[in-house]
Coordinates of C-alpha atoms in Angstrom, one line a residue:
Chain A
M156 CA -3.4 2.6 -38.6
L157 CA -6.8 1.8 -36.7
E158 CA -9.6 4.5 -37.1
R159 CA -11.7 4.6 -34.0
D160 CA -14.9 7.6 -33.1
A161 CA -16.0 8.9 -30.0
D162 CA -17.3 11.2 -28.7
I163 CA -14.9 12.4 -25.6
V164 CA -11.8 10.3 -24.3
V165 CA -10.2 10.2 -21.5
I166 CA -6.6 9.3 -20.3
G167 CA -5.7 6.9 -17.7
S168 CA -7.9 5.4 -15.1
G169 CA -7.0 6.8 -11.4
A170 CA -8.3 9.2 -9.4
G171 CA -9.1 11.4 -12.3
G172 CA -9.4 9.2 -15.2
G173 CA -11.6 7.5 -13.1
T174 CA -13.8 10.0 -11.7
V175 CA -14.6 12.2 -14.6
A176 CA -15.5 9.0 -16.1
R177 CA -17.4 8.7 -13.7
E178 CA -19.3 12.0 -14.0
L179 CA -19.2 11.8 -17.2
A180 CA -21.3 8.4 -17.9
P181 CA -24.7 9.7 -17.6
L182 CA -23.8 11.4 -21.1
C183 CA -24.3 7.7 -23.0
A184 CA -27.7 7.6 -22.5
Q185 CA -27.9 10.6 -24.7
G186 CA -25.3 8.1 -27.5
L187 CA -23.2 9.7 -26.1
R188 CA -19.7 7.2 -26.5
I189 CA -16.7 7.3 -24.2
V190 CA -13.9 5.5 -24.3
V191 CA -10.9 5.2 -21.5
L192 CA -7.6 4.7 -22.5
E193 CA -5.7 2.4 -20.0
A194 CA -2.4 1.6 -20.2
G195 CA -2.4 -1.0 -17.2
P196 CA -3.5 -4.0 -17.4
K197 CA -7.2 -4.2 -14.7
L198 CA -6.6 -7.2 -12.5
R199 CA -8.1 -10.8 -11.8
P200 CA -9.4 -11.5 -8.2
D201 CA -6.6 -13.8 -7.5
E202 CA -3.8 -11.9 -9.1
F203 CA -3.5 -9.7 -6.5
T204 CA -0.8 -12.1 -3.9
G205 CA 0.4 -10.6 -2.5
R206 CA 3.6 -10.9 -3.6
E207 CA 5.5 -7.5 -3.4
V208 CA 8.1 -8.0 -6.8
E209 CA 5.2 -9.8 -8.7
M210 CA 3.1 -6.9 -7.7
A211 CA 5.6 -3.7 -8.5
R212 CA 5.6 -5.5 -11.8
R213 CA 2.1 -5.7 -12.3
L214 CA 0.7 -2.9 -10.8
Y215 CA 3.5 0.2 -11.3
T216 CA 5.2 1.7 -14.3
D217 CA 9.6 0.5 -13.6
E218 CA 8.1 -1.4 -11.0
G219 CA 7.8 1.2 -8.2
G220 CA 11.0 2.8 -8.9
F221 CA 10.6 5.7 -11.9
L222 CA 14.2 7.0 -11.7
T223 CA 14.8 11.0 -12.0
A224 CA 17.4 12.4 -14.3
D225 CA 19.8 12.6 -11.5
R226 CA 18.5 9.3 -9.8
S227 CA 18.9 10.8 -6.4
M228 CA 14.7 9.8 -6.2
S229 CA 12.6 7.1 -7.8
I230 CA 8.7 8.1 -8.1
A231 CA 6.2 5.7 -7.3
F232 CA 2.7 5.3 -9.6
G233 CA -0.1 3.1 -10.8
R234 CA -0.3 1.7 -14.1
A235 CA -3.4 -0.2 -13.9
Y236 CA -7.6 -0.2 -13.7
G237 CA -8.2 1.8 -11.0
G238 CA -4.7 3.7 -11.2
S239 CA -2.7 4.7 -8.5
T240 CA -5.8 4.3 -6.4
V241 CA -5.0 0.4 -6.7
V242 CA -1.8 1.2 -4.9
Y243 CA -2.1 3.4 -1.9
T244 CA -3.1 3.2 1.0
G245 CA -6.4 5.0 0.9
T246 CA -5.5 7.7 3.0
S247 CA -8.3 10.9 2.2
L248 CA -7.6 14.0 3.3
T249 CA -9.3 16.7 1.9
I250 CA -7.5 20.3 1.1
T251 CA -7.6 23.1 3.8
E252 CA -8.2 26.4 2.7
P253 CA -4.7 27.8 3.6
T254 CA -2.9 25.7 0.7
V255 CA -5.7 26.6 -2.2
R256 CA -5.1 30.6 -1.0
R257 CA -1.6 29.9 -1.7
W258 CA -2.2 27.7 -5.0
G259 CA -3.7 30.8 -5.5
V260 CA -5.4 30.2 -9.3
P261 CA -8.5 32.4 -9.8
G262 CA -11.6 31.1 -9.8
L263 CA -10.7 27.9 -7.5
E264 CA -12.5 28.3 -4.1
H265 CA -12.0 26.3 -0.7
A266 CA -16.0 25.5 -0.6
D267 CA -16.3 24.6 -3.9
L268 CA -13.5 22.2 -3.4
M269 CA -14.6 20.6 0.0
G270 CA -18.1 20.2 -1.7
R271 CA -17.0 18.2 -4.2
S272 CA -14.6 16.4 -2.1
R273 CA -17.0 15.5 0.7
K274 CA -19.3 13.9 -2.6
Y275 CA -16.6 11.1 -2.2
L276 CA -16.0 10.4 0.9
A277 CA -18.8 9.1 0.4
Q278 CA -18.6 7.7 -2.2
N279 CA -15.8 6.1 -0.9
H280 CA -16.9 5.0 2.4
V281 CA -14.1 6.9 3.7
H282 CA -13.8 6.7 7.8
L283 CA -11.9 6.1 10.7
L284 CA -10.7 2.6 11.6
P285 CA -12.4 0.7 14.7
D286 CA -9.9 1.2 18.0
A287 CA -9.9 -3.0 17.7
D288 CA -8.5 -2.9 13.6
V289 CA -5.3 -0.5 15.0
N290 CA -2.1 -2.4 15.2
D291 CA 0.4 -1.8 17.2
N292 CA 3.3 0.5 14.7
N293 CA 0.4 2.9 14.7
R294 CA -0.4 2.8 18.3
L295 CA 2.6 3.4 19.0
F296 CA 3.8 6.3 17.0
E297 CA 0.2 8.0 18.9
R298 CA 2.0 7.2 22.0
G299 CA 5.1 8.7 21.0
C300 CA 3.8 11.9 19.8
R301 CA 1.0 12.8 22.4
R302 CA 4.5 11.7 25.0
L303 CA 6.1 14.4 23.1
G304 CA 3.2 16.7 22.5
Y305 CA 3.1 17.0 18.7
R306 CA 0.1 16.8 17.2
V307 CA -1.5 13.6 16.5
E308 CA -4.6 12.7 13.8
Q309 CA -6.3 9.5 12.8
F310 CA -6.2 9.4 8.9
P311 CA -9.4 8.7 7.0
L312 CA -9.2 5.4 5.1
N313 CA -11.0 4.4 1.8
L314 CA -12.1 1.2 3.2
D315 CA -15.0 -1.8 2.8
G316 CA -14.7 -5.1 4.5
C317 CA -10.9 -3.9 5.1
R318 CA -9.3 -7.6 6.5
G319 CA -5.8 -5.7 7.5
A320 CA -3.8 -7.6 5.4
G321 CA -1.7 -4.5 5.6
L322 CA -1.1 -5.0 1.6
C323 CA -2.6 -1.7 0.7
N324 CA 0.3 -1.1 -1.7
L325 CA 0.6 -4.0 -3.6
G326 CA -2.8 -4.2 -4.5
C327 CA -5.8 -4.7 -1.6
P328 CA -5.7 -9.0 -2.0
N329 CA -10.0 -8.8 -0.4
G330 CA -11.1 -6.2 -2.4
A331 CA -11.9 -4.2 0.4
K332 CA -9.9 -0.8 -1.2
M333 CA -12.3 2.2 -2.5
G334 CA -10.0 3.4 -5.7
T335 CA -11.7 4.0 -9.0
H336 CA -11.2 0.4 -9.6
R337 CA -14.4 -0.9 -7.5
V338 CA -15.9 2.1 -7.1
Q339 CA -16.3 4.8 -10.3
L340 CA -14.9 2.4 -13.0
P341 CA -17.4 0.3 -12.7
E342 CA -20.3 2.3 -12.3
A343 CA -18.9 4.7 -15.8
E344 CA -18.5 1.3 -16.8
R345 CA -22.3 -0.6 -15.7
Q346 CA -23.1 3.0 -17.5
G347 CA -21.8 3.1 -21.0
V348 CA -18.6 4.5 -20.6
T349 CA -15.8 1.9 -22.6
V350 CA -12.6 1.3 -20.3
V351 CA -9.5 0.1 -23.1
T352 CA -6.9 -2.0 -21.1
G353 CA -3.8 -2.2 -21.7
C354 CA -3.2 0.9 -24.1
R355 CA -0.8 3.6 -24.3
A356 CA -1.6 7.1 -25.3
D357 CA 1.1 8.2 -27.9
R358 CA 0.5 11.2 -28.8
I359 CA -2.9 13.7 -28.6
E360 CA -3.4 15.2 -32.0
E361 CA -6.2 17.6 -33.2
R362 CA -9.5 15.7 -32.2
A363 CA -7.9 12.8 -32.0
V364 CA -6.3 10.8 -29.9
V365 CA -3.6 8.3 -30.8
A366 CA -2.2 5.1 -28.6
S367 CA -0.7 1.7 -28.9
V368 CA -2.7 -1.7 -27.0
S369 CA -0.7 -4.1 -26.3
E370 CA -1.0 -7.8 -24.5
Q371 CA -0.5 -7.0 -20.9
A372 CA 0.9 -10.4 -19.2
A373 CA -1.8 -10.0 -16.5
G374 CA -5.2 -9.3 -16.8
E375 CA -8.2 -9.4 -18.1
P376 CA -8.0 -9.1 -22.0
S377 CA -8.8 -5.2 -23.5
A378 CA -11.5 -4.5 -25.0
W379 CA -9.5 -3.9 -28.1
A380 CA -6.7 -6.0 -30.1
P381 CA -3.5 -4.8 -30.1
G382 CA -2.8 -2.9 -32.6
Q383 CA -2.1 1.6 -33.0
Y384 CA -5.5 3.2 -33.1
R385 CA -6.8 6.6 -34.4
I386 CA -9.6 7.6 -32.5
R387 CA -11.4 11.0 -33.4
A388 CA -13.3 12.7 -30.8
K389 CA -15.2 16.6 -29.6
A390 CA -13.7 16.3 -26.3
V391 CA -9.9 14.8 -24.6
V392 CA -9.6 14.9 -21.2
A393 CA -5.7 14.3 -19.9
A394 CA -6.4 12.1 -16.5
A395 CA -2.5 10.6 -17.3
G396 CA -0.6 11.4 -13.8
A397 CA 1.5 14.1 -13.1
I398 CA 4.2 12.3 -15.3
G399 CA 2.0 10.8 -17.7
S400 CA 0.0 13.9 -18.9
P401 CA 2.6 16.4 -18.7
A402 CA 5.0 13.8 -21.2
L403 CA 1.5 13.4 -23.9
L404 CA 0.8 16.7 -24.2
L405 CA 5.0 17.4 -24.8
R406 CA 4.8 14.9 -27.3
S407 CA 2.0 16.6 -28.5
P408 CA 1.6 18.9 -31.5
V409 CA -0.4 20.9 -29.2
S410 CA 2.3 21.5 -26.8
A411 CA 3.8 24.6 -28.5
G412 CA 2.8 27.6 -27.0
L413 CA 2.6 26.2 -23.3
P414 CA 5.8 27.3 -22.0
A415 CA 5.2 26.3 -18.6
L416 CA 4.3 22.5 -20.1
G417 CA 6.2 20.3 -17.6
R418 CA 7.2 23.1 -15.0
Y419 CA 6.5 23.5 -11.3
F420 CA 6.8 19.7 -10.7
T421 CA 6.5 19.1 -6.8
C422 CA 6.2 15.3 -4.9
H423 CA 6.6 15.6 -1.1
P424 CA 9.8 13.9 -1.4
A425 CA 9.8 11.2 1.8
L426 CA 12.0 8.9 3.4
I427 CA 11.2 6.0 6.0
L428 CA 13.1 5.6 9.4
A429 CA 13.1 2.3 11.0
G430 CA 12.3 1.8 15.2
Q431 CA 13.5 -1.1 17.0
H432 CA 11.9 -2.9 19.7
D433 CA 13.2 -5.4 21.9
R434 CA 10.2 -7.5 21.5
P435 CA 7.4 -8.3 18.2
I436 CA 5.4 -6.0 17.9
T437 CA 2.5 -6.3 15.4
N438 CA 3.3 -3.9 12.4
Y439 CA 2.6 -5.4 9.0
H440 CA -0.8 -7.1 10.3
G441 CA -3.1 -4.2 9.9
H442 CA -3.9 -1.7 8.0
P443 CA -0.5 0.2 7.6
K444 CA -0.9 3.6 8.2
S445 CA -3.6 4.7 10.6
Y446 CA -1.9 8.1 12.2
Y447 CA 0.0 11.5 10.8
C448 CA 1.4 14.2 12.4
D449 CA 1.4 17.6 10.4
H450 CA 2.8 19.4 13.5
F451 CA 5.4 20.8 12.6
A452 CA 3.9 21.1 8.7
G453 CA 3.7 25.0 8.7
S454 CA 7.2 25.3 11.0
D455 CA 9.8 22.6 9.6
G456 CA 8.2 22.1 5.9
F457 CA 7.3 18.1 7.0
L458 CA 5.1 15.9 7.2
L459 CA 5.1 12.0 9.1
E460 CA 2.8 9.2 8.7
T461 CA 3.2 5.6 9.8
C462 CA 4.1 3.1 7.6
M463 CA 4.7 -0.7 7.1
Y464 CA 6.6 -1.7 3.7
F465 CA 7.7 -5.3 2.4
P466 CA 10.8 -6.8 2.9
F467 CA 12.9 -5.2 -0.4
T468 CA 10.8 -2.0 0.1
T469 CA 12.1 -1.9 4.1
A470 CA 16.4 -2.8 2.8
K471 CA 16.3 -0.6 0.0
S472 CA 15.6 2.4 2.8
L473 CA 17.5 1.6 5.3
A474 CA 21.4 2.7 4.2
G475 CA 24.5 0.3 4.4
F476 CA 24.6 -2.9 3.7
G477 CA 26.7 -6.6 5.8
A478 CA 26.5 -7.1 9.2
E479 CA 24.3 -3.8 11.0
H480 CA 21.2 -4.0 7.7
A481 CA 20.9 -7.9 7.9
R482 CA 20.2 -7.1 12.0
M483 CA 17.9 -4.8 10.7
M484 CA 15.7 -6.7 8.6
S485 CA 16.6 -10.2 10.6
A486 CA 13.2 -9.7 13.0
M487 CA 10.7 -7.7 10.7
D488 CA 8.3 -8.2 13.3
R489 CA 10.0 -5.9 15.6
L490 CA 10.2 -2.7 13.6
Q491 CA 8.7 0.1 13.2
M492 CA 8.8 2.2 10.9
I493 CA 7.4 5.8 9.9
L494 CA 7.6 7.7 6.5
V495 CA 8.6 11.4 6.4
L496 CA 7.3 13.2 4.0
A497 CA 9.1 16.8 2.6
I498 CA 6.1 20.2 1.1
D499 CA 8.0 21.1 -1.0
P500 CA 8.2 23.7 -3.4
P501 CA 7.3 24.8 -7.2
D502 CA 10.4 25.0 -9.4
A503 CA 10.2 25.4 -12.7
D504 CA 13.3 24.3 -13.6
N505 CA 11.8 21.0 -11.5
R506 CA 10.2 19.3 -14.7
V507 CA 8.5 16.6 -16.3
M508 CA 10.2 16.2 -19.8
V509 CA 10.7 13.8 -22.5
D510 CA 14.0 12.2 -23.8
A511 CA 14.4 11.8 -27.4
G512 CA 12.0 8.5 -27.8
G513 CA 9.2 10.3 -26.2
R514 CA 9.1 9.0 -22.6
P515 CA 8.9 10.4 -19.5
L516 CA 11.9 12.2 -17.5
V517 CA 11.3 14.0 -14.8
R518 CA 14.3 17.0 -13.5
Y519 CA 14.2 17.0 -9.9
R520 CA 16.6 19.9 -7.7
F521 CA 16.4 19.4 -4.0
T522 CA 16.6 22.8 -2.2
D523 CA 17.9 23.2 0.5
G524 CA 14.9 24.0 2.6
V525 CA 13.4 20.9 1.8
R526 CA 16.9 18.7 2.3
R527 CA 16.0 20.6 5.8
S528 CA 12.7 19.6 6.2
L529 CA 14.1 15.9 5.7
V530 CA 16.8 16.5 8.6
Q531 CA 13.9 17.9 10.4
A532 CA 11.6 14.7 10.2
M533 CA 13.9 12.4 10.8
R534 CA 15.1 13.8 13.6
A535 CA 11.8 14.0 15.1
S536 CA 10.6 10.5 14.1
A537 CA 14.2 9.2 16.0
R538 CA 12.6 11.1 18.6
I539 CA 8.8 9.4 18.6
F540 CA 9.9 6.0 18.1
F541 CA 11.8 6.6 21.3
A542 CA 9.6 7.8 23.4
A543 CA 7.6 4.8 21.9
G544 CA 9.3 3.1 23.4
A545 CA 12.4 1.4 20.7
A546 CA 15.4 0.5 22.0
R547 CA 17.6 1.8 18.5
V548 CA 16.4 3.6 15.5
H549 CA 17.9 3.2 12.0
A550 CA 18.3 6.7 10.2
P551 CA 19.1 6.9 6.9
A552 CA 21.6 9.9 7.4
S553 CA 22.4 9.7 10.3
R554 CA 26.4 8.8 11.4
R555 CA 26.0 5.9 12.6
F556 CA 23.6 2.6 11.6
F557 CA 21.4 2.6 15.0
I558 CA 21.0 5.3 17.7
E559 CA 20.4 3.4 20.7
V560 CA 18.2 4.7 23.3
A561 CA 21.3 5.4 25.5
D562 CA 22.1 8.1 23.0
A563 CA 18.9 10.1 22.8
N564 CA 20.3 12.9 24.1
Q565 CA 22.1 12.5 20.7
I566 CA 20.3 13.3 17.9
D567 CA 20.8 16.1 16.5
E568 CA 24.4 15.8 16.3
L569 CA 24.0 11.5 15.3
I570 CA 21.4 13.1 11.9
P571 CA 23.7 16.3 11.2
F572 CA 22.4 17.8 7.8
D573 CA 25.4 17.2 5.8
G574 CA 23.9 13.3 6.3
L575 CA 21.8 13.8 3.9
R576 CA 23.2 12.4 0.7
L577 CA 21.9 12.7 -2.9
G578 CA 22.3 9.3 -4.3
K579 CA 22.7 7.0 -0.8
V580 CA 20.4 8.1 0.7
T581 CA 17.0 6.3 -0.5
I582 CA 14.9 8.8 -0.7
S583 CA 11.5 8.2 -2.5
S584 CA 7.8 10.4 -3.8
A585 CA 4.2 8.8 -4.2
H586 CA 2.6 12.3 -4.5
P587 CA 3.8 13.3 -7.8
M588 CA 1.9 16.5 -9.0
G589 CA 2.7 19.7 -10.9
G590 CA 3.4 20.0 -14.0
C591 CA 0.1 21.6 -16.6
R592 CA -1.0 23.5 -13.3
M593 CA -4.0 25.5 -13.3
G594 CA -3.8 29.4 -13.8
T595 CA -5.1 32.3 -15.4
D596 CA -1.4 33.4 -17.9
S597 CA -0.5 30.8 -20.2
A598 CA 3.2 31.5 -19.8
R599 CA 3.3 30.6 -16.3
S600 CA 0.4 28.0 -16.8
V601 CA -0.9 25.6 -18.9
T602 CA -5.1 25.1 -18.0
D603 CA -7.5 27.9 -16.7
A604 CA -9.5 27.1 -13.3
W605 CA -11.4 24.1 -15.1
G606 CA -8.7 22.4 -16.4
R607 CA -9.0 23.5 -19.7
V608 CA -5.4 23.7 -21.1
H609 CA -5.6 27.2 -22.7
G610 CA -6.0 28.0 -26.4
V611 CA -6.8 24.1 -26.8
P612 CA -10.4 24.1 -26.4
W613 CA -11.0 20.8 -26.6
L614 CA -7.9 19.0 -24.1
F615 CA -8.7 19.4 -20.4
V616 CA -6.5 18.0 -17.8
A617 CA -7.9 16.0 -14.6
D618 CA -5.3 15.0 -13.4
G619 CA -2.5 15.5 -10.2
S620 CA -0.7 17.7 -12.3
L621 CA -3.8 20.9 -12.5
F622 CA -1.8 21.7 -9.2
P623 CA 0.2 24.7 -9.4
R624 CA 2.2 23.7 -6.4
C625 CA 2.1 20.4 -3.6
A626 CA -1.5 19.7 -2.0
E627 CA 0.3 19.1 1.2
I628 CA -1.4 16.0 2.1
N629 CA -2.2 13.0 0.1
P630 CA -3.7 14.1 -3.0
Y631 CA -6.0 11.6 -4.0
V632 CA -9.3 13.6 -2.7
T633 CA -8.2 17.1 -4.4
I634 CA -7.8 14.7 -7.1
M635 CA -11.6 13.5 -7.8
A636 CA -12.7 16.9 -6.5
L637 CA -10.3 18.9 -9.2
A638 CA -11.6 16.0 -11.9
D639 CA -15.3 17.1 -10.8
R640 CA -15.1 20.7 -11.6
V641 CA -13.3 19.4 -15.2
A642 CA -16.2 16.8 -15.9
E643 CA -18.9 19.1 -15.0
R644 CA -17.2 22.3 -17.5
V645 CA -17.0 19.4 -20.1
R646 CA -21.2 18.8 -19.7
A647 CA -21.1 22.6 -19.8
E648 CA -19.2 23.3 -22.5
W649 CA -20.7 19.7 -24.2
P650 CA -23.2 21.7 -26.2
H651 CA -20.0 23.7 -28.0
L652 CA -17.7 20.8 -27.9
Q653 CA -19.6 18.8 -30.1
A654 CA -20.5 21.2 -33.0
H655 CA -17.1 20.2 -34.3
T656 CA -17.5 18.2 -37.6
P657 CA -13.9 17.1 -37.6
Chain B
M119 CA 19.0 -12.6 -24.2
A120 CA 19.3 -12.5 -21.1
A121 CA 20.3 -9.1 -19.4
L122 CA 23.1 -10.3 -17.3
T123 CA 26.7 -11.2 -18.7
G124 CA 28.9 -14.5 -17.4
P125 CA 30.9 -12.0 -15.5
Q126 CA 28.0 -9.7 -14.5
R127 CA 26.5 -12.5 -12.3
D128 CA 29.7 -13.7 -11.6
F129 CA 30.4 -10.4 -10.1
L130 CA 27.5 -9.6 -8.5
L131 CA 27.8 -12.9 -6.8
A132 CA 31.2 -12.3 -5.4
I133 CA 30.1 -9.4 -3.5
A134 CA 25.7 -10.2 -2.7
P135 CA 27.2 -11.4 0.8
R136 CA 28.9 -8.5 1.3
I137 CA 25.6 -6.6 1.5
V138 CA 22.9 -9.5 2.3
P139 CA 25.0 -11.8 4.4
A140 CA 22.5 -15.0 4.7
S141 CA 22.9 -14.2 0.5
A142 CA 26.2 -16.4 1.3
Q143 CA 24.4 -19.9 2.5
L144 CA 21.5 -19.6 -0.3
R145 CA 21.4 -23.6 -1.6
P146 CA 21.6 -23.2 -5.9
A147 CA 18.2 -22.6 -6.6
A148 CA 17.8 -19.4 -4.7
R149 CA 20.5 -17.7 -6.3
D150 CA 19.3 -19.1 -9.3
E151 CA 16.1 -16.9 -8.4
M152 CA 17.8 -14.5 -6.7
L153 CA 19.8 -13.2 -10.3
A154 CA 16.6 -14.1 -12.7
L155 CA 14.4 -11.4 -10.3
I156 CA 17.8 -8.4 -11.2
E157 CA 17.4 -9.8 -14.8
A158 CA 13.8 -9.2 -14.7
T159 CA 14.0 -6.0 -13.1
L160 CA 17.1 -5.0 -15.6
A161 CA 14.9 -6.3 -18.6
S162 CA 13.0 -3.2 -18.5
R163 CA 14.6 -1.1 -18.5
T164 CA 15.9 1.0 -20.8
P165 CA 19.5 0.0 -22.7
A166 CA 20.8 3.1 -21.6
M167 CA 20.2 1.7 -18.7
R168 CA 21.5 -1.2 -18.7
R169 CA 25.3 -0.3 -19.9
Q170 CA 25.5 1.9 -17.2
L171 CA 25.3 -0.2 -14.9
D172 CA 27.9 -2.9 -17.3
L173 CA 30.0 0.7 -17.0
F174 CA 29.7 1.0 -13.1
L175 CA 30.2 -2.7 -12.6
R176 CA 32.9 -3.2 -14.4
V177 CA 34.6 1.0 -12.2
M178 CA 33.7 -1.0 -9.3
R179 CA 35.4 -4.5 -9.9
W180 CA 38.7 -2.7 -10.9
L181 CA 38.9 0.5 -9.3
P182 CA 40.1 -1.0 -6.4
F183 CA 42.7 -2.8 -8.5
L184 CA 44.2 0.9 -7.8
R185 CA 45.1 0.0 -3.8
Y186 CA 44.9 -3.4 -3.8
L187 CA 46.3 -5.1 -6.6
R188 CA 42.9 -7.2 -6.7
P189 CA 39.9 -6.4 -8.3
L190 CA 37.1 -6.1 -6.0
D191 CA 36.5 -9.4 -5.8
R192 CA 39.7 -11.8 -5.2
L193 CA 39.6 -9.1 -2.2
D194 CA 39.7 -10.7 1.0
G195 CA 36.3 -9.7 3.1
S196 CA 37.0 -6.8 5.2
R197 CA 38.6 -4.7 2.3
Q198 CA 35.9 -5.8 -0.3
D199 CA 33.9 -3.7 2.8
A200 CA 36.1 -1.5 3.0
A201 CA 36.1 0.0 -0.6
L202 CA 32.3 -0.8 -0.7
R203 CA 31.8 1.7 1.3
W204 CA 34.2 3.7 -0.2
F205 CA 31.5 3.5 -3.2
Q206 CA 29.3 3.9 -0.8
D207 CA 30.2 7.3 0.7
H208 CA 32.0 9.3 -2.5
P209 CA 32.4 12.4 -2.4
V210 CA 30.7 12.5 -6.2
H211 CA 27.2 12.1 -6.2
V212 CA 27.0 9.5 -9.5
I213 CA 29.2 7.0 -7.9
R214 CA 27.8 7.2 -4.8
G215 CA 24.2 6.7 -7.1
G216 CA 25.8 3.6 -9.4
F217 CA 26.9 2.0 -5.9
W218 CA 23.1 2.2 -5.0
G219 CA 22.1 1.3 -7.5
V220 CA 24.0 -2.0 -7.3
R221 CA 22.6 -2.4 -3.4
A222 CA 19.4 -2.0 -5.0
L223 CA 20.1 -5.3 -7.2
L224 CA 21.1 -7.6 -4.1
L225 CA 19.0 -6.5 -1.9
L226 CA 15.6 -7.2 -4.5
G227 CA 17.8 -10.8 -5.3
Y228 CA 17.8 -11.7 -1.4
Y229 CA 14.6 -9.7 -0.4
G230 CA 12.5 -9.8 -2.5
Q231 CA 12.5 -13.7 -2.6
P232 CA 9.3 -14.6 -0.8
A233 CA 10.6 -18.1 0.2
N234 CA 14.0 -15.5 2.3
G235 CA 9.9 -14.1 4.1
P236 CA 9.9 -16.7 7.2
S237 CA 13.5 -16.0 8.1
I238 CA 12.8 -12.7 9.1
A239 CA 9.8 -13.0 10.7
Y240 CA 8.2 -12.0 7.8
T241 CA 4.2 -13.2 7.5
P242 CA 1.9 -11.4 5.9
S243 CA -1.9 -12.8 6.0
T244 CA -5.3 -11.5 4.0
D245 CA -6.6 -11.5 7.4
G246 CA -4.1 -9.5 9.4
N247 CA -7.1 -8.4 11.1
A248 CA -8.0 -11.9 12.7
V249 CA -3.6 -11.9 13.6
L250 CA -4.4 -8.2 15.3
H251 CA -7.8 -9.4 17.2
A252 CA -6.4 -12.1 18.3
R253 CA -2.9 -11.1 20.1
A254 CA -4.8 -8.9 21.5
R255 CA -7.0 -11.3 23.5
R256 CA -4.2 -13.0 25.3

């Protein structure tokens, strides 16, 4: 095993790790050695090809199809220099005050999170798309919502130089998405932080990280040669995501005495509906996600967003097979799509675990409330499609493959509650949260309000696993705000942290 | 070592047209590409998951024998469809889930091929906004 020394090791380079790296980077000028360990590759610009399967393999864990233990749901999360910020759609919402109140973490205030969030909205060039760049898929959603009286808002997006490739979830081929790979990490490296790609953290020991560097099929060569490393550090920040960080801690001796580790996992379970129009519309040209509807968030526990996916993802998301399925797929330029997301409750038994080989495992049980929300969301989406002029709708839990416009008055009967059959309907998630949740009680939380792991003063967590409950919005800006707090705490504690001599 | 055995490849090719009708018209090279996409995905999964797939493919093939006295891949199209719908809608979650997995692999094999994009009117552009603006001017 190769031995290395660092002052601070950050594990993960996404919204959390990239933020921490950037915020701690000024310490390099004082001689600190800060290393970021990233399991995925750093792709070259020409490696963003936009080819669906190729990019899914390059940028996602399990090609975007990480399955829960009972195979009911797949979870998509990035594995790259920039983490999931390379593959998300860039929607940049800030957490609401009622949500922070529901989180109920003493010492965590909405005003503080908002101040930090605004910093990242500015850094990441967040703004609304100009009207000329909004495509039909998005306009029709807005039109349908307004006709039905549903509250609909435009998404602020973190883009600079967007040319509307519509390939956001496969990594932007134009380099226009302002994720940590474009904003925070390059600045951190400029100030002296070392980012080691192709480097998977195996476990955390007493003030040390054991990690393995392997060659990657794509991307720039890693800063370190392949092999196993033990990196001694005075402080360690785990930012490997809401599945990666709990799994890492569970593989590590530090997990002793943390009964809540891995628990209270939430993820905004989601599914896709498609409406078919009788004429071509602009849908995969232009940014895919310009609008959202939170009209039903409080009453029925779901959110609706515009979306546009690629051929395989679309095909997989439709229920059924054969002639009807092919008919829907035969003209992708006529499809309008809506993504529905359920606001799921924290449940101690929904948890991240590790198997005998140390690989992450997620156990997730759908509550009756979440199932009901998903069905209600499908019904609302069907109404939006028809209000927008769609000729027919496919809802994966429907009694029929197609709901024709002539049957629009039977939506509730055609999309029954028992139509949501797990294992048949494709349910996915791109918002894993929880598993190292914040709190004051070490029996029911893993870190304090500043991300420090209970009982382990040199170990911090800085990613979505901190969330005590789901964010009820797209989580990345909130992750950055929390990571900003963690970095502030590491800086404040540094005189004590650096006093430790291994 | 290939992630699919010969019998597995044959079975998947036999039922692919029921899942994706257009796969029946694939030329040999495209059919090979379909299987290659499936194998590459399976290769990245755990051995346990591959064993589960192997078991489920055998179940899919032979369970219809109890009703039709023939394995699934030797039934006519309408009976194959009926059998596949039975698996899709089965009251037991693990059976539904197994079918979902096989269906997903076949969809991957067809729709995951970039060459099939134009045939389904999927022609993305790195400058999608230029397309939007041009259409708006019309």
